[in-house]
Short mmCIF file of C-alpha atoms and ligand atoms in Angstrom, two decimals:
data_model
loop_
_atom_site.label_atom_id
_atom_site.label_comp_id
_atom_site.label_asym_id
_atom_site.label_seq_id
_atom_site.Cartn_x
_atom_site.Cartn_y
_atom_site.Cartn_z
CA MET A 17 24.95 -48.04 -29.11
CA THR A 18 24.92 -44.34 -28.35
CA ILE A 19 25.73 -43.73 -24.61
CA GLN A 20 22.86 -42.91 -22.29
CA ALA A 21 22.82 -40.82 -18.92
CA VAL A 22 23.35 -43.07 -16.05
CA ARG A 23 20.05 -44.79 -14.66
CA GLY A 24 18.86 -42.79 -11.80
CA THR A 25 20.44 -39.29 -13.14
CA ARG A 26 18.91 -36.88 -15.26
CA ASP A 27 19.75 -33.90 -17.44
CA ILE A 28 18.15 -30.57 -16.42
CA LEU A 29 17.55 -29.14 -19.95
CA PRO A 30 17.58 -25.47 -20.59
CA ASP A 31 13.78 -25.39 -20.63
CA GLU A 32 13.77 -26.38 -16.95
CA ILE A 33 16.50 -24.00 -15.98
CA PRO A 34 14.37 -20.88 -15.44
CA ALA A 35 12.39 -22.78 -12.88
CA TRP A 36 15.72 -23.78 -11.03
CA HIS A 37 16.90 -20.28 -11.20
CA ARG A 38 13.69 -19.24 -9.49
CA ILE A 39 14.43 -21.73 -6.91
CA GLU A 40 17.93 -20.85 -6.13
CA ALA A 41 17.27 -17.04 -6.50
CA ALA A 42 14.60 -17.67 -4.02
CA ALA A 43 16.90 -19.36 -1.36
CA ARG A 44 19.67 -16.65 -1.55
CA ASP A 45 17.27 -14.08 -0.88
CA LEU A 46 15.18 -15.48 1.82
CA LEU A 47 18.13 -17.11 3.79
CA ALA A 48 20.03 -13.93 3.74
CA ARG A 49 16.80 -12.21 5.34
CA TYR A 50 17.16 -15.10 8.15
CA GLY A 51 20.86 -14.51 8.49
CA TYR A 52 22.45 -17.45 6.79
CA ARG A 53 25.48 -17.31 4.65
CA GLU A 54 26.40 -19.84 2.03
CA ILE A 55 29.04 -22.53 2.51
CA ARG A 56 30.25 -24.97 -0.23
CA THR A 57 31.78 -28.40 0.83
CA PRO A 58 33.33 -30.99 -1.42
CA VAL A 59 30.94 -33.63 -3.09
CA PHE A 60 33.17 -36.51 -1.78
CA GLU A 61 34.38 -37.04 1.67
CA GLU A 62 35.91 -39.88 3.91
CA THR A 63 33.30 -42.91 3.91
CA GLU A 64 33.72 -42.66 7.84
CA LEU A 65 32.14 -39.27 7.90
CA PHE A 66 28.94 -40.66 6.91
CA ALA A 67 28.98 -43.80 8.50
CA ARG A 68 29.72 -42.10 11.93
CA GLY A 69 27.50 -39.16 11.12
CA ILE A 70 24.22 -40.68 9.59
CA GLY A 71 24.69 -44.15 11.34
CA VAL A 72 25.87 -47.47 10.06
CA GLU A 73 22.29 -49.22 10.33
CA THR A 74 20.56 -46.53 8.21
CA ASP A 75 19.41 -47.52 4.94
CA ILE A 76 21.42 -44.68 3.32
CA VAL A 77 24.81 -46.01 4.74
CA SER A 78 23.95 -49.67 4.77
CA LYS A 79 22.85 -49.87 1.02
CA GLU A 80 22.65 -46.46 -0.80
CA MET A 81 26.07 -44.95 -0.75
CA TYR A 82 28.46 -44.67 -3.58
CA THR A 83 31.70 -45.79 -1.95
CA PHE A 84 35.04 -46.47 -3.79
CA ALA A 85 38.42 -47.11 -2.87
CA ASP A 86 41.13 -44.15 -3.44
CA ARG A 87 44.02 -45.30 -5.09
CA ASP A 88 45.92 -44.69 -1.86
CA GLY A 89 43.81 -47.19 -0.33
CA GLY A 90 41.47 -44.79 1.40
CA SER A 91 37.63 -45.12 1.36
CA LEU A 92 35.73 -42.36 -0.03
CA THR A 93 31.84 -41.56 -0.64
CA LEU A 94 30.12 -39.43 -2.87
CA ARG A 95 27.92 -37.28 -0.33
CA PRO A 96 24.45 -38.76 0.18
CA GLU A 97 23.51 -35.58 2.07
CA ALA A 98 25.10 -32.32 3.20
CA THR A 99 24.77 -32.16 7.05
CA ALA A 100 27.86 -34.45 7.71
CA GLY A 101 30.08 -32.76 5.45
CA ILE A 102 29.18 -29.29 6.75
CA VAL A 103 29.54 -30.26 10.35
CA ARG A 104 32.91 -31.44 9.44
CA ALA A 105 33.74 -28.20 7.61
CA VAL A 106 32.51 -26.20 10.92
CA ILE A 107 34.76 -28.49 13.21
CA GLU A 108 37.99 -28.26 10.80
CA HIS A 109 37.66 -24.44 10.29
CA ASN A 110 36.59 -23.71 14.12
CA LEU A 111 33.91 -21.83 12.56
CA MET A 112 31.96 -21.70 15.91
CA ASN A 113 34.66 -19.67 17.30
CA ALA A 114 34.09 -16.94 15.08
CA ASP A 115 30.51 -17.17 14.96
CA PRO A 116 28.76 -18.99 18.14
CA ALA A 117 25.52 -18.76 16.45
CA LEU A 118 26.26 -20.14 12.88
CA LYS A 119 23.83 -19.99 10.12
CA VAL A 120 24.82 -21.71 6.96
CA TYR A 121 23.14 -23.01 3.91
CA ALA A 122 24.60 -24.91 0.78
CA LEU A 123 23.04 -26.10 -2.64
CA GLY A 124 24.47 -28.90 -4.80
CA PRO A 125 24.10 -32.49 -5.88
CA MET A 126 23.83 -35.52 -3.37
CA PHE A 127 24.18 -39.11 -4.32
CA ARG A 128 22.07 -42.03 -3.15
CA ARG A 129 21.77 -45.27 -4.84
CA GLU A 130 17.93 -45.67 -4.24
CA ARG A 131 15.58 -47.36 -6.90
CA PRO A 132 14.80 -44.74 -9.33
CA GLN A 133 11.21 -43.52 -9.90
CA LYS A 134 9.27 -40.25 -10.30
CA GLY A 135 10.80 -37.84 -7.81
CA ARG A 136 13.67 -40.24 -6.67
CA TYR A 137 17.11 -40.23 -8.28
CA ARG A 138 20.31 -41.41 -7.76
CA GLN A 139 21.88 -37.86 -8.19
CA PHE A 140 19.57 -35.25 -6.96
CA HIS A 141 20.02 -31.70 -5.52
CA GLN A 142 19.22 -30.08 -2.17
CA LEU A 143 19.08 -26.81 -0.68
CA ASP A 144 20.34 -27.67 2.73
CA VAL A 145 20.18 -25.12 5.70
CA GLU A 146 21.72 -25.55 9.06
CA ALA A 147 21.97 -23.50 12.49
CA PHE A 148 24.57 -24.31 14.95
CA GLY A 149 24.84 -23.13 18.58
CA PHE A 150 21.13 -22.94 19.06
CA THR A 151 19.50 -25.08 21.80
CA SER A 152 16.18 -22.93 22.40
CA PRO A 153 12.76 -24.09 20.83
CA THR A 154 12.57 -20.75 19.32
CA ILE A 155 15.16 -21.51 16.77
CA ASP A 156 13.17 -25.01 15.92
CA ALA A 157 10.13 -22.89 15.36
CA GLU A 158 12.11 -20.29 13.16
CA VAL A 159 13.80 -22.96 11.00
CA ILE A 160 10.54 -24.64 10.29
CA GLU A 161 8.72 -21.35 9.70
CA LEU A 162 11.58 -20.55 7.25
CA ALA A 163 11.11 -23.83 5.44
CA LEU A 164 7.46 -23.01 4.73
CA ALA A 165 8.39 -19.49 3.76
CA TYR A 166 10.66 -20.95 1.27
CA LEU A 167 8.10 -22.76 -0.28
CA ASP A 168 5.79 -20.03 -0.42
CA ALA A 169 8.59 -17.80 -1.93
CA CYS A 170 8.79 -20.74 -4.61
CA GLY A 171 4.85 -20.29 -5.18
CA VAL A 172 4.28 -23.56 -3.83
CA THR A 173 1.06 -23.65 -1.55
CA GLU A 174 -0.19 -26.99 -1.31
CA HIS A 175 1.70 -28.82 1.25
CA GLU A 176 1.48 -30.22 4.88
CA LEU A 177 3.91 -29.94 7.66
CA VAL A 178 4.28 -32.94 9.54
CA LEU A 179 5.81 -32.69 13.20
CA ASN A 180 7.18 -35.12 15.89
CA SER A 181 9.82 -35.38 18.67
CA VAL A 182 11.88 -38.04 18.67
CA GLY A 183 13.38 -37.48 22.10
CA ASP A 184 16.85 -37.40 23.17
CA ARG A 185 19.74 -39.55 24.49
CA HIS A 186 18.22 -39.67 27.90
CA CYS A 187 14.62 -40.88 26.96
CA ARG A 188 14.90 -42.46 23.72
CA PRO A 189 16.95 -45.43 24.66
CA ALA A 190 14.30 -46.54 27.10
CA TYR A 191 11.69 -46.08 24.44
CA VAL A 192 13.66 -48.10 21.89
CA GLU A 193 13.89 -50.87 24.33
CA ARG A 194 9.94 -50.83 25.05
CA LEU A 195 9.52 -50.72 21.13
CA ARG A 196 11.88 -53.55 20.84
CA ALA A 197 9.85 -55.69 23.54
CA ALA A 198 6.31 -54.68 21.67
CA LEU A 199 7.94 -55.90 18.70
CA ARG A 200 9.11 -59.26 19.73
CA ASP A 201 5.84 -61.10 19.47
CA ARG A 202 4.54 -58.69 16.63
CA ALA A 203 7.47 -58.78 14.20
CA PRO A 204 7.26 -62.62 13.27
CA SER A 205 3.68 -61.56 11.30
CA MET A 206 5.10 -58.28 9.68
CA CYS A 207 6.98 -57.56 6.60
CA ALA A 208 10.80 -58.87 6.12
CA ASP A 209 12.06 -55.25 6.51
CA CYS A 210 10.20 -54.76 9.53
CA ARG A 211 11.37 -58.20 10.87
CA ARG A 212 14.89 -57.02 10.43
CA ARG A 213 14.56 -53.74 11.85
CA ALA A 214 12.47 -54.97 14.98
CA ASP A 215 16.29 -56.05 15.98
CA THR A 216 18.53 -53.91 14.08
CA ASN A 217 16.51 -50.47 14.29
CA PRO A 218 13.42 -50.66 15.70
CA LEU A 219 12.37 -46.99 15.39
CA ARG A 220 12.60 -47.36 11.47
CA VAL A 221 9.41 -50.11 11.75
CA LEU A 222 7.19 -46.93 12.30
CA ASP A 223 8.23 -45.90 8.71
CA CYS A 224 6.90 -49.05 7.21
CA LYS A 225 4.64 -48.12 4.33
CA VAL A 226 3.19 -51.93 3.74
CA PRO A 227 -0.57 -51.91 3.89
CA GLU A 228 -0.78 -55.48 5.84
CA ASP A 229 1.67 -53.78 8.67
CA GLN A 230 -0.32 -50.60 9.47
CA ALA A 231 -2.92 -52.13 11.93
CA THR A 232 0.02 -53.55 13.87
CA ILE A 233 2.01 -50.65 13.90
CA GLU A 234 -0.87 -48.58 15.43
CA THR A 235 -0.79 -50.74 18.42
CA LEU A 236 2.96 -49.91 19.14
CA PRO A 237 4.06 -47.62 22.11
CA ARG A 238 4.39 -43.94 20.92
CA ILE A 239 7.44 -41.97 21.58
CA THR A 240 5.40 -38.80 22.42
CA ASP A 241 4.06 -40.81 25.43
CA HIS A 242 7.67 -41.61 26.61
CA LEU A 243 9.47 -38.24 26.54
CA CYS A 244 11.31 -36.96 29.20
CA ASP A 245 10.22 -33.93 30.87
CA ALA A 246 12.97 -31.78 29.20
CA CYS A 247 11.96 -33.24 25.45
CA ALA A 248 8.30 -32.75 26.33
CA ASP A 249 8.83 -29.03 27.47
CA HIS A 250 10.86 -28.34 24.46
CA PHE A 251 8.46 -29.89 21.99
CA ALA A 252 5.17 -27.99 23.77
CA GLU A 253 7.10 -24.72 23.27
CA VAL A 254 8.15 -25.38 19.69
CA ARG A 255 4.36 -26.02 18.92
CA ARG A 256 3.09 -23.21 20.72
CA GLN A 257 5.51 -20.94 18.82
CA LEU A 258 4.38 -22.36 15.44
CA GLU A 259 0.83 -21.38 16.49
CA LEU A 260 1.98 -18.02 17.37
CA LEU A 261 3.60 -17.70 13.97
CA GLY A 262 0.34 -19.20 12.11
CA VAL A 263 2.00 -22.18 10.96
CA PRO A 264 -0.30 -25.10 10.81
CA TYR A 265 1.22 -28.65 11.28
CA ARG A 266 0.20 -32.13 11.74
CA LEU A 267 1.61 -34.23 14.61
CA SER A 268 2.77 -37.62 13.41
CA HIS A 269 4.57 -39.83 16.22
CA ARG A 270 5.64 -42.35 13.32
CA LEU A 271 7.92 -39.50 11.85
CA VAL A 272 11.32 -40.92 12.41
CA ARG A 273 13.20 -40.06 9.48
CA GLY A 274 15.90 -41.93 7.85
CA LEU A 275 18.97 -40.72 9.83
CA ASP A 276 20.18 -41.70 13.19
CA TYR A 277 21.50 -37.97 14.18
CA TYR A 278 18.13 -36.57 15.02
CA VAL A 279 16.93 -35.57 18.49
CA ARG A 280 13.90 -34.00 19.65
CA THR A 281 12.38 -31.94 16.89
CA THR A 282 11.84 -33.69 13.62
CA PHE A 283 9.56 -32.60 10.62
CA GLU A 284 8.75 -33.18 6.87
CA VAL A 285 6.81 -31.15 4.49
CA THR A 286 4.88 -33.51 2.25
CA SER A 287 2.70 -32.69 -0.96
CA THR A 288 0.21 -34.96 -2.53
CA ALA A 289 0.99 -33.33 -5.72
CA LEU A 290 4.23 -35.31 -5.68
CA GLY A 291 2.81 -38.86 -5.94
CA ALA A 292 4.55 -41.77 -3.88
CA GLN A 293 8.03 -39.79 -3.10
CA SER A 294 5.87 -37.05 -1.24
CA SER A 295 8.37 -35.53 0.82
CA VAL A 296 9.74 -32.31 -0.47
CA LEU A 297 11.74 -31.42 2.58
CA GLY A 298 12.74 -33.11 5.79
CA GLY A 299 14.88 -32.00 8.84
CA GLY A 300 15.19 -31.83 12.49
CA ARG A 301 17.48 -31.18 15.38
CA TYR A 302 20.83 -33.00 15.94
CA ASP A 303 22.32 -31.96 19.28
CA GLY A 304 25.35 -34.03 19.81
CA LEU A 305 26.33 -34.63 16.20
CA VAL A 306 29.02 -31.92 16.04
CA LYS A 307 30.62 -33.48 19.43
CA ASP A 308 30.27 -37.21 17.96
CA LEU A 309 32.07 -36.03 15.06
CA GLY A 310 34.93 -34.51 17.04
CA GLY A 311 33.88 -30.95 17.54
CA PRO A 312 32.67 -28.69 20.41
CA ASP A 313 29.51 -29.93 22.40
CA VAL A 314 27.10 -27.48 20.25
CA ALA A 315 23.32 -27.79 19.37
CA GLY A 316 22.48 -28.24 15.55
CA ILE A 317 19.32 -27.94 13.58
CA GLY A 318 18.20 -27.86 9.76
CA PHE A 319 16.51 -29.27 6.98
CA ALA A 320 17.06 -30.07 3.16
CA VAL A 321 14.83 -29.49 0.42
CA GLY A 322 14.94 -31.85 -2.50
CA LEU A 323 15.06 -29.47 -5.68
CA GLU A 324 14.00 -31.62 -8.40
CA ARG A 325 10.80 -32.44 -5.97
CA LEU A 326 10.50 -28.63 -5.56
CA ALA A 327 10.91 -27.99 -9.39
CA LEU A 328 8.09 -30.39 -10.19
CA LEU A 329 5.91 -28.15 -7.73
CA VAL A 330 7.10 -24.96 -8.72
CA PRO A 331 4.25 -23.35 -11.10
CA ALA A 332 5.53 -23.01 -14.82
CA GLY A 333 7.13 -19.83 -15.71
CA ASP A 334 5.68 -17.45 -18.08
CA GLY A 335 8.07 -18.14 -20.88
CA ALA A 336 10.20 -15.10 -20.51
CA PRO A 337 11.39 -13.87 -23.53
CA ARG A 338 15.02 -14.75 -24.43
CA CYS A 339 15.70 -11.96 -26.68
CA ASP A 340 15.49 -8.28 -26.92
CA VAL A 341 16.75 -7.49 -30.16
CA PHE A 342 16.85 -9.71 -33.15
CA LEU A 343 18.90 -8.40 -36.05
CA VAL A 344 18.24 -9.41 -39.50
CA PRO A 345 20.85 -8.03 -42.18
CA LEU A 346 19.66 -8.96 -45.52
CA ALA A 347 22.64 -7.88 -47.52
CA LYS A 348 26.63 -8.45 -47.23
CA ALA A 349 27.11 -5.08 -46.26
CA ALA A 350 24.53 -5.18 -43.71
CA LEU A 351 25.90 -8.07 -42.05
CA ASP A 352 29.26 -5.95 -40.98
CA ARG A 353 26.74 -3.18 -39.61
CA ALA A 354 24.87 -5.95 -37.74
CA LEU A 355 27.88 -7.55 -36.04
CA ARG A 356 28.85 -4.19 -34.70
CA LEU A 357 25.48 -3.37 -33.81
CA GLN A 358 24.94 -6.85 -31.89
CA ARG A 359 28.02 -6.26 -29.93
CA GLU A 360 27.07 -2.67 -28.78
CA LEU A 361 23.77 -3.85 -27.78
CA ARG A 362 25.16 -6.70 -25.71
CA GLN A 363 27.61 -4.21 -24.04
CA ALA A 364 24.61 -2.03 -23.19
CA GLY A 365 23.14 -5.08 -21.32
CA LEU A 366 20.82 -6.13 -24.13
CA ARG A 367 20.02 -9.48 -25.19
CA ALA A 368 21.01 -9.35 -29.09
CA MET A 369 21.06 -12.07 -31.63
CA LEU A 370 21.23 -12.89 -35.26
CA ASP A 371 21.23 -15.84 -37.43
CA PRO A 372 24.89 -16.08 -38.45
CA GLU A 373 23.96 -18.64 -41.12
CA GLY A 374 21.89 -16.01 -43.01
CA ARG A 375 18.88 -18.44 -43.67
CA SER A 376 15.82 -16.96 -45.59
CA PHE A 377 13.87 -13.75 -44.22
CA LYS A 378 11.03 -16.02 -43.42
CA SER A 379 13.15 -18.45 -41.38
CA ARG A 380 14.71 -15.73 -39.51
CA MET A 381 11.32 -14.17 -38.54
CA LYS A 382 10.35 -17.39 -37.33
CA GLN A 383 13.44 -17.65 -35.39
CA ALA A 384 12.82 -14.20 -33.78
CA ASP A 385 9.43 -15.38 -32.88
CA LYS A 386 10.55 -18.50 -31.32
CA LEU A 387 13.06 -16.57 -29.20
CA GLY A 388 10.32 -14.26 -28.05
CA ALA A 389 12.07 -11.23 -29.68
CA ARG A 390 10.76 -8.07 -28.55
CA PHE A 391 12.23 -6.07 -31.38
CA VAL A 392 13.46 -7.00 -34.84
CA ALA A 393 15.74 -4.58 -36.65
CA ILE A 394 15.76 -5.15 -40.38
CA MET A 395 18.37 -3.91 -42.90
CA GLY A 396 18.20 -4.95 -46.66
CA ASP A 397 19.23 -2.98 -49.57
CA ASP A 398 16.79 -0.29 -49.14
CA GLU A 399 17.76 0.52 -45.77
CA ILE A 400 21.38 0.74 -46.82
CA ALA A 401 20.57 3.07 -49.24
CA ARG A 402 18.60 5.36 -46.66
CA GLY A 403 21.13 4.96 -43.99
CA ALA A 404 18.57 3.61 -41.64
CA TRP A 405 17.46 0.41 -39.80
CA THR A 406 13.68 -0.73 -40.09
CA VAL A 407 12.81 -1.52 -36.30
CA ARG A 408 9.70 -3.70 -35.54
CA ASP A 409 8.06 -3.73 -32.40
CA MET A 410 6.87 -7.30 -32.24
CA ALA A 411 4.20 -6.86 -29.35
CA ARG A 412 2.76 -3.79 -31.00
CA SER A 413 2.90 -4.86 -34.76
CA GLU A 414 4.54 -1.64 -35.71
CA GLN A 415 7.59 -0.58 -37.43
CA GLN A 416 9.74 2.56 -37.99
CA ASP A 417 12.63 3.81 -39.79
CA VAL A 418 15.54 4.66 -37.42
CA PRO A 419 18.82 6.22 -38.55
CA GLU A 420 21.93 4.06 -38.12
CA GLU A 421 23.59 6.73 -35.91
CA ARG A 422 20.39 6.61 -33.61
CA VAL A 423 19.64 3.02 -33.77
CA LEU A 424 21.69 2.06 -30.61
CA ASP A 425 20.17 4.77 -28.34
CA HIS A 426 16.58 3.82 -29.94
CA LEU A 427 16.67 0.33 -28.94
CA LYS A 428 18.18 1.01 -25.54
CA GLU A 429 15.37 3.13 -24.73
CA LYS A 430 12.85 0.94 -25.98
CA ALA A 431 13.84 -2.34 -24.50
CA ASN A 432 14.49 -0.71 -21.08
CA GLY A 433 11.53 1.62 -21.37
P1 HAM B 501 16.34 -36.37 3.66
O1 HAM B 501 14.98 -36.32 4.18
O2 HAM B 501 17.17 -37.65 3.66
O3 HAM B 501 17.46 -35.23 4.82
O4 HAM B 501 16.48 -35.64 2.65
C1 HAM B 501 15.82 -34.23 2.41
C2 HAM B 501 14.98 -34.12 1.03
O5 HAM B 501 15.95 -34.55 0.00
C3 HAM B 501 13.62 -35.25 0.96
O6 HAM B 501 12.65 -34.50 1.50
C4 HAM B 501 13.75 -35.19 -0.61
O7 HAM B 501 12.96 -34.15 -1.02
C5 HAM B 501 14.95 -35.07 -1.20
N1 HAM B 501 15.49 -36.48 -1.41
C6 HAM B 501 16.09 -37.34 -0.70
N2 HAM B 501 16.37 -38.49 -1.31
C7 HAM B 501 16.23 -38.55 -2.71
C8 HAM B 501 16.13 -38.82 -3.74
N3 HAM B 501 16.81 -39.99 -3.85
N4 HAM B 501 15.89 -38.19 -5.11
C9 HAM B 501 15.24 -37.05 -5.12
N5 HAM B 501 15.18 -36.22 -3.73
C10 HAM B 501 15.45 -37.03 -2.63
C11 HAM B 501 18.60 -34.81 4.57
O8 HAM B 501 19.00 -35.18 3.89
C12 HAM B 501 19.10 -34.36 6.02
N6 HAM B 501 20.52 -34.03 5.65
C13 HAM B 501 18.29 -33.16 6.14
C14 HAM B 501 18.89 -32.09 7.44
C15 HAM B 501 19.43 -31.16 7.05
N7 HAM B 501 18.41 -32.55 8.53
C16 HAM B 501 19.19 -31.40 9.14
N8 HAM B 501 19.74 -30.68 8.56
#
């Protein structure tokens, strides 16, 4: 039996890597323009960080975490998301002291034991973006605009921004009670998940996708009708600024998200091109989380993009050539010269290759084609006698004799020209 990748994990193969490089390069470039710096935190943390940060009642913490006992008896968990770990690092290193308006981002793998399907994996990657110390609705609008600018920069055009406010610690508890009361006589006729959540986490009922439950859910009280004045004003200003920036959005009072730390603004971007797992990114404000995890009382807001899902949406690349010069030494004496030239070309910054197995001329030319080689330099007995390389320009189907002592400069000029 051969060993296969663990269910829900996937290899990102060399052919897919150009899309990933584009996604990562666009992130670094764009985030620098908005004042963000990179942070890298460990992929595993104390289990308690996620339980306290994300919420014990959430699906993520209650059934999707990869948790294991450390040899010294501690409990560790592979991170299911990046926010909690970043908040821990911000507190541990007092990053807010040095920079009371801290903007950071992270790229890396996350782990959730969900049921695998297209676009949903047990190891997946996120670009995670977090801004600490900003309370004004201006940063909500900026962060959301940034999320969409990032999709644009990746060439993704078909998407929809969904927006909601989930209230804060002043107004949400009363709303949740209202919801719980409304669910008391409705829940018994709803699905098993809703019946359970009606009690444990009534907000999550709004997230139910079961077709039979939709009509009932529409009759439930809406959070946006029960925001306190401060939350309602904040949300109105976020919307006004999004309109000012020309960012279209759809309001959905049912967007509650799967993590407990959110307050006020929550958002998601979906794309119908993704099928069932349509959410390409999600985020929101989490004022209070830093304090709950033992840090100063600072505001926070951010989002995370699922990179596997983004990669599915990124337009296919143009199959950029992988080789500038393919060397074809046909005689033993030519191989030594080719090896030296190959090294010099690489030192000059060019992608130079040859076939060390010395297969037939025909098969080597096929290899050059496959690599998209821009130039092929051939040296057989005739060329050795003339002290020259035959250099073929593949795009133009032209070839010329280039004396050995000129060949390096010639190829550098041609390849860079
Ligand atoms: P999230 O909505 O749980 O938020 O995940 C963000 C994105 O990660 C999703 O929109 C999706 O694209 C991707 N994703 C989630 N689970 C999977 C999976 N099993 N397979 C593939 N992709 C997945 C968070 O993680 C929050 N920490 C975002 C945040 C940052 N909020 C504030 N700051």
